Coordinates of C-alpha atoms in Angstrom, one line a residue:
M216 CA -8.3 -128.0 -87.0
T217 CA -9.6 -130.3 -84.3
E218 CA -12.5 -132.1 -86.0
A219 CA -13.2 -134.3 -88.9
I220 CA -15.9 -136.2 -90.8
L221 CA -15.2 -139.8 -91.9
L222 CA -17.3 -141.2 -94.7
V223 CA -17.9 -144.9 -93.9
G224 CA -21.3 -145.6 -95.3
G225 CA -20.4 -147.4 -98.6
R226 CA -21.6 -150.9 -99.3
G227 CA -18.3 -152.1 -100.5
T228 CA -19.8 -154.1 -103.4
R229 CA -16.5 -154.5 -105.2
L230 CA -15.1 -156.2 -102.1
R231 CA -17.7 -158.9 -101.7
P232 CA -17.6 -161.4 -100.2
L233 CA -15.4 -159.6 -97.7
T234 CA -18.2 -157.2 -97.1
V235 CA -21.1 -159.6 -96.8
H236 CA -21.0 -159.5 -93.0
T237 CA -18.6 -156.6 -92.4
P238 CA -18.8 -153.0 -93.6
K239 CA -15.7 -152.1 -95.8
P240 CA -14.0 -149.8 -93.2
M241 CA -14.2 -152.6 -90.6
V242 CA -12.6 -155.3 -92.7
P243 CA -9.3 -156.1 -91.0
A244 CA -6.0 -154.7 -92.4
A245 CA -2.8 -155.5 -90.6
G246 CA -4.6 -157.0 -87.7
V247 CA -7.2 -154.4 -86.9
P248 CA -10.2 -152.9 -88.7
F249 CA -9.0 -150.7 -91.5
L250 CA -10.8 -147.7 -89.9
T251 CA -8.5 -148.0 -86.9
H252 CA -5.6 -146.9 -89.0
Q253 CA -7.5 -143.8 -90.3
L254 CA -8.6 -142.8 -86.8
A255 CA -5.1 -143.2 -85.4
R256 CA -3.5 -141.1 -88.2
A257 CA -6.1 -138.4 -87.7
R258 CA -5.5 -138.3 -84.0
A259 CA -1.7 -138.1 -84.6
A260 CA -2.4 -135.0 -86.8
G261 CA -4.2 -133.3 -83.9
V262 CA -7.8 -134.2 -84.6
E263 CA -9.9 -134.6 -81.5
H264 CA -13.5 -134.9 -82.6
I265 CA -14.6 -137.2 -85.5
V266 CA -18.1 -137.7 -86.8
L267 CA -18.6 -141.1 -88.6
A268 CA -21.1 -140.9 -91.4
T269 CA -22.5 -144.5 -91.4
S270 CA -25.0 -146.4 -93.5
Y271 CA -24.4 -150.0 -94.5
L272 CA -24.2 -152.3 -91.4
A273 CA -24.1 -149.1 -89.3
E274 CA -24.6 -151.1 -86.1
V275 CA -21.1 -152.6 -86.3
F276 CA -19.1 -149.4 -85.6
E277 CA -20.1 -148.1 -82.2
P278 CA -19.8 -151.4 -80.3
Y279 CA -16.2 -151.7 -81.5
F280 CA -15.0 -148.1 -81.1
G281 CA -17.4 -146.8 -78.5
D282 CA -16.8 -143.1 -77.7
G283 CA -13.3 -143.2 -79.1
S284 CA -11.6 -142.6 -75.8
S285 CA -9.3 -145.6 -76.2
L286 CA -7.8 -143.8 -79.2
G287 CA -7.7 -140.4 -77.5
L288 CA -10.7 -139.2 -79.6
H289 CA -14.3 -138.2 -79.2
L290 CA -16.4 -140.1 -81.7
E291 CA -20.0 -139.6 -82.8
Y292 CA -22.0 -141.7 -85.2
V293 CA -24.7 -140.5 -87.6
T294 CA -26.6 -143.1 -89.7
E295 CA -28.2 -142.4 -93.0
E296 CA -31.6 -143.9 -93.4
E297 CA -31.1 -143.9 -97.2
P298 CA -27.7 -143.6 -98.9
L299 CA -27.0 -140.0 -99.5
G300 CA -23.7 -140.1 -101.5
T301 CA -20.5 -138.4 -100.4
G302 CA -21.9 -134.8 -100.4
G303 CA -25.2 -135.8 -98.8
A304 CA -23.4 -137.7 -96.1
I305 CA -21.2 -134.7 -95.3
R306 CA -24.3 -132.4 -95.0
N307 CA -26.2 -135.0 -93.0
V308 CA -23.7 -134.9 -90.1
A309 CA -23.1 -131.1 -90.2
S310 CA -25.2 -130.5 -87.1
R311 CA -22.7 -132.5 -85.0
L312 CA -19.8 -130.2 -85.8
R313 CA -18.6 -127.7 -83.3
S314 CA -16.4 -125.5 -85.6
G315 CA -17.0 -121.9 -86.3
P316 CA -18.0 -120.8 -89.9
D317 CA -14.4 -120.1 -91.0
D318 CA -12.8 -123.1 -89.2
P319 CA -11.3 -126.0 -91.2
V320 CA -13.0 -129.4 -91.1
L321 CA -11.1 -132.4 -92.4
I322 CA -13.1 -134.9 -94.4
F323 CA -11.9 -138.2 -95.7
N324 CA -13.2 -141.3 -97.4
G325 CA -13.2 -144.5 -95.5
D326 CA -11.5 -146.7 -98.1
I327 CA -8.2 -144.8 -98.8
L328 CA -4.9 -145.9 -97.3
T329 CA -2.6 -143.0 -97.5
G330 CA 0.5 -141.4 -96.0
L331 CA -0.9 -137.9 -96.6
D332 CA 0.7 -135.1 -94.5
I333 CA -2.6 -134.0 -93.0
P334 CA -1.1 -130.9 -91.2
A335 CA 0.4 -129.8 -94.6
L336 CA -3.0 -130.0 -96.2
V337 CA -4.6 -127.9 -93.5
A338 CA -1.7 -125.4 -93.7
T339 CA -2.2 -125.1 -97.5
H340 CA -5.9 -124.5 -96.9
E341 CA -5.3 -121.8 -94.4
T342 CA -2.4 -120.0 -96.1
T343 CA -4.3 -119.8 -99.5
G344 CA -7.6 -118.8 -97.9
A345 CA -9.4 -121.6 -99.8
D346 CA -13.0 -122.6 -99.4
V347 CA -12.1 -126.2 -100.0
S348 CA -8.7 -127.8 -100.3
L349 CA -8.2 -131.2 -101.9
H350 CA -5.5 -133.8 -101.5
L351 CA -4.3 -134.7 -105.0
T352 CA -2.1 -137.5 -106.1
R353 CA -0.6 -138.6 -109.4
V354 CA -1.3 -141.9 -111.0
E355 CA 0.0 -143.6 -114.2
D356 CA -3.5 -144.4 -115.6
P357 CA -6.0 -141.9 -114.5
R358 CA -9.0 -143.3 -116.4
A359 CA -10.7 -144.8 -113.4
F360 CA -10.5 -141.6 -111.3
G361 CA -11.6 -138.0 -111.3
L362 CA -9.0 -135.7 -112.8
V363 CA -8.3 -132.4 -111.1
P364 CA -6.2 -130.0 -113.2
T365 CA -4.7 -127.0 -111.4
D366 CA -3.1 -123.7 -112.3
P367 CA 0.6 -122.9 -111.4
T368 CA -0.5 -121.8 -107.9
G369 CA -2.3 -125.0 -107.2
R370 CA -5.8 -123.5 -107.7
V371 CA -8.3 -126.0 -109.1
T372 CA -9.5 -125.2 -112.6
A373 CA -11.8 -128.1 -113.4
F374 CA -13.2 -131.5 -112.4
L375 CA -13.1 -134.2 -115.0
E376 CA -14.8 -137.5 -114.0
K377 CA -13.2 -140.7 -115.3
P378 CA -12.0 -139.5 -118.7
Q379 CA -11.6 -142.2 -121.4
T380 CA -10.1 -140.6 -124.5
P381 CA -6.5 -139.3 -124.7
E382 CA -7.8 -135.8 -125.4
E383 CA -9.7 -135.8 -122.1
I384 CA -6.7 -136.8 -120.1
V385 CA -5.2 -133.4 -119.5
T386 CA -3.4 -134.2 -116.2
D387 CA -2.3 -137.1 -114.1
Q388 CA -3.6 -135.5 -110.9
I389 CA -6.5 -137.2 -109.3
N390 CA -8.9 -136.6 -106.4
A391 CA -7.3 -138.6 -103.6
G392 CA -10.3 -138.6 -101.3
A393 CA -9.2 -136.2 -98.5
Y394 CA -10.4 -132.6 -98.1
V395 CA -10.4 -129.6 -95.9
F396 CA -13.7 -127.7 -96.0
R397 CA -14.4 -124.2 -94.6
R398 CA -17.1 -125.0 -92.1
S399 CA -19.6 -122.6 -93.7
V400 CA -19.2 -124.3 -97.1
I401 CA -20.6 -127.6 -95.7
D402 CA -23.9 -125.8 -95.0
T403 CA -24.4 -124.9 -98.7
I404 CA -24.7 -128.6 -99.6
P405 CA -28.4 -129.5 -100.2
E406 CA -29.9 -131.3 -97.3
G407 CA -32.0 -134.5 -97.3
R408 CA -31.1 -135.9 -100.8
P409 CA -28.3 -137.8 -102.4
V410 CA -25.4 -135.5 -103.4
S411 CA -22.1 -136.4 -105.0
V412 CA -19.3 -134.1 -103.8
E413 CA -17.2 -135.1 -106.8
R414 CA -19.9 -134.6 -109.5
E415 CA -22.1 -131.9 -108.0
T416 CA -20.6 -130.0 -105.0
F417 CA -17.1 -129.3 -106.3
P418 CA -18.1 -128.4 -109.9
E419 CA -20.9 -126.1 -108.6
L420 CA -18.6 -124.4 -106.1
L421 CA -16.0 -123.9 -108.9
A422 CA -18.7 -122.5 -111.3
G423 CA -19.8 -120.1 -108.5
G424 CA -16.3 -118.6 -108.1
A425 CA -15.3 -120.4 -104.9
H426 CA -11.6 -121.0 -104.2
L427 CA -10.7 -124.7 -104.5
Q428 CA -7.1 -125.4 -103.8
G429 CA -5.2 -128.6 -104.7
M430 CA -2.2 -130.0 -102.8
V431 CA -0.3 -132.7 -104.6
D432 CA 1.1 -135.1 -102.0
S433 CA 2.9 -138.1 -103.6
T434 CA 3.4 -140.2 -100.5
Y435 CA 1.9 -143.7 -100.3
W436 CA -1.7 -143.8 -101.6
L437 CA -4.0 -146.8 -102.4
D438 CA -7.7 -147.0 -103.1
L439 CA -8.8 -150.2 -101.3
G440 CA -11.8 -150.8 -103.5
T441 CA -10.9 -154.3 -104.7
P442 CA -9.9 -157.4 -102.8
Q443 CA -6.5 -157.4 -104.4
A444 CA -5.9 -153.8 -103.4
F445 CA -7.1 -154.5 -99.8
V446 CA -4.8 -157.5 -99.5
R447 CA -1.9 -155.4 -100.8
G448 CA -2.7 -152.5 -98.4
S449 CA -2.7 -154.8 -95.4
A450 CA 0.6 -156.3 -96.4
D451 CA 2.1 -152.8 -97.0
L452 CA 1.0 -151.8 -93.5
V453 CA 2.8 -154.8 -92.0
L454 CA 5.9 -154.2 -94.1
G455 CA 6.0 -150.6 -93.1
R456 CA 5.5 -149.3 -96.6
A457 CA 2.3 -147.6 -95.6
P458 CA 2.5 -145.6 -92.3
S459 CA 0.1 -146.2 -89.4
P460 CA 0.5 -145.9 -85.7
A461 CA -2.2 -148.6 -85.2
V462 CA -0.3 -151.7 -86.5
P463 CA -0.4 -154.1 -83.5
G464 CA 3.2 -155.1 -83.6
R465 CA 6.5 -154.4 -85.2
C466 CA 6.7 -153.9 -88.9
G467 CA 8.2 -156.9 -90.8
D468 CA 7.6 -159.8 -93.0
R469 CA 4.7 -161.2 -90.8
L470 CA 2.3 -160.3 -88.2
V471 CA 1.0 -163.1 -86.0
L472 CA -1.7 -162.1 -83.5
P473 CA -2.0 -163.5 -80.0
T474 CA -3.6 -167.0 -79.8
A475 CA -2.8 -167.8 -83.4
T476 CA -0.9 -171.0 -83.9
V477 CA 1.8 -171.4 -86.6
A478 CA 3.7 -174.6 -87.2
P479 CA 7.5 -174.2 -86.8
D480 CA 8.2 -175.1 -90.4
A481 CA 5.5 -172.9 -91.9
K482 CA 6.8 -169.9 -93.9
L483 CA 5.1 -166.6 -93.6
T484 CA 6.5 -163.7 -95.7
G485 CA 5.5 -160.5 -97.6
G486 CA 3.5 -158.8 -94.9
T487 CA 1.3 -161.8 -94.1
V488 CA -1.2 -161.5 -91.3
V489 CA -2.5 -164.4 -89.2
G490 CA -5.4 -163.4 -87.0
E491 CA -6.5 -164.4 -83.5
G492 CA -7.1 -168.1 -83.0
A493 CA -6.1 -169.0 -86.6
R494 CA -4.0 -172.0 -87.3
V495 CA -1.3 -172.6 -90.0
G496 CA -0.2 -176.2 -90.5
E497 CA 3.1 -177.8 -91.2
G498 CA 4.9 -176.9 -94.3
A499 CA 2.3 -174.3 -95.3
R500 CA 3.6 -171.2 -97.2
I501 CA 1.8 -167.9 -97.0
T502 CA 3.0 -164.8 -98.8
G503 CA 1.5 -161.3 -98.8
S504 CA -1.9 -162.6 -97.5
T505 CA -4.4 -162.1 -94.8
V506 CA -5.7 -165.0 -92.7
L507 CA -8.5 -163.8 -90.4
A508 CA -9.5 -165.0 -87.0
G509 CA -10.3 -168.6 -86.5
A510 CA -9.3 -169.6 -90.0
V511 CA -7.3 -172.8 -90.7
V512 CA -4.6 -173.2 -93.4
E513 CA -3.8 -176.9 -93.4
P514 CA -0.4 -178.5 -94.0
G515 CA 1.3 -178.0 -97.3
A516 CA -1.1 -175.3 -98.5
V517 CA 0.3 -172.4 -100.5
V518 CA -1.4 -169.1 -100.2
T519 CA -0.2 -166.0 -102.1
D520 CA -1.7 -162.5 -102.3
S521 CA -5.0 -163.9 -101.0
F522 CA -7.6 -163.2 -98.3
V523 CA -8.9 -166.0 -96.1
G524 CA -12.1 -165.0 -94.2
V525 CA -13.1 -165.6 -90.5
G526 CA -13.4 -169.3 -89.7
A527 CA -12.6 -170.4 -93.3
R528 CA -10.6 -173.5 -93.9
I529 CA -8.0 -174.1 -96.7
G530 CA -7.3 -177.8 -97.3
E531 CA -4.0 -179.6 -97.5
R532 CA -1.8 -178.8 -100.6
T533 CA -4.4 -176.4 -101.9
V534 CA -3.0 -173.4 -103.8
L535 CA -4.5 -169.9 -103.6
T536 CA -3.1 -167.1 -105.7
G537 CA -5.0 -163.8 -105.7
A538 CA -8.1 -165.4 -104.3
V539 CA -10.7 -164.3 -101.7
I540 CA -12.2 -166.9 -99.4
G541 CA -15.4 -165.8 -97.6
D542 CA -16.1 -166.2 -93.9
G543 CA -16.8 -169.8 -93.0
A544 CA -16.0 -171.2 -96.4
V545 CA -14.2 -174.5 -96.9
V546 CA -11.8 -175.2 -99.7
G547 CA -11.0 -178.8 -99.6
P548 CA -7.5 -180.3 -100.3
D549 CA -5.7 -180.3 -103.6
N550 CA -7.6 -177.4 -105.2
E551 CA -6.1 -174.6 -107.1
L552 CA -7.8 -171.1 -107.2
R553 CA -6.2 -168.2 -109.0
D554 CA -6.4 -164.7 -110.2
G555 CA -9.5 -163.1 -108.7
A556 CA -11.4 -166.2 -107.7
R557 CA -14.0 -165.5 -105.0
V558 CA -15.5 -168.2 -102.8
W559 CA -18.6 -167.0 -101.1
C560 CA -19.2 -167.2 -97.3
D561 CA -20.0 -170.7 -96.0
A562 CA -19.5 -172.3 -99.4
H563 CA -17.9 -175.7 -99.6
I564 CA -15.6 -176.8 -102.4
P565 CA -14.8 -180.5 -102.2
G566 CA -11.3 -181.8 -102.5
A567 CA -9.6 -181.9 -105.9
T568 CA -12.4 -180.1 -107.6
L569 CA -11.0 -177.0 -109.1
R570 CA -7.6 -176.6 -110.8
F571 CA -5.9 -174.3 -113.3
S572 CA -3.0 -176.7 -113.9
S573 CA -2.4 -180.4 -113.9
D574 CA -2.5 -182.3 -110.6
Q575 CA 0.6 -184.2 -111.5

């Protein structure tokens, strides 16, 4: 297997305001756009040619990654004029593939952070003679995911989308968002219209007698669909819990990028990232958080499990816990934002305006 398709066209609506100016795969995680980690892991697994299926803010990708040579890859970009869904996006880029009809093509979603053993998935695909092989992982609460039960040999028996009742939850195995397709199978996906690979392509292949193989891989796996998950994923990359050859520094409690300024008595822990040109003031405490380029965290601020956007400013003594601050926003001093609060890009919250507890 030497080529892959990366699905990076989603709008990332659940991540807003992180995705107001930036497509989801380009939001920084551990100091670089998240997509960098996926590309680097694919290259480490032997992939040489990757086609990026783009849609939302498609113009952002190529200026950053170019032809991919800096990563040892050959990258191509295909932009959907109208969103085509996962299956439609795969079919839309098929003409750029070079594989023969029986060759394996790796396909993965652009919002999954995983330690998947990619060569093992390809080996499973080839040794079982499958038409499509799926990475499956186990989760405690599968209601938000698509269930994929298998027989004792790992062959897929059904696809159950987001079950809600106990009777519907027949397995804890879910579709983890990485696949190996036989090249000829891609050409059977309808062209020129939206298609869901999860709701249409896979069930129809199964009904038609195709061989769909599941491989359960229980290494690190995280869906980065929410701001809280994205912050956690970035921290896990810095801490070394999630594997990536693209982290720009040693794994540890903190990652401070060049040109950032951190006061000597500021405390950065829990996989915190401080981006290029950002400033962290005296006595500030930042835990498990991402502070993007040019942002300012003023003296005495306390930031926990939060995301601070490009050029944003957090005022003195302000407390953020599980919050997202959009690009260019200003949160004045002595505020307290907690548990899912989202401040939109360029918004301005005056000092001592919002609190969840007493100011005394």
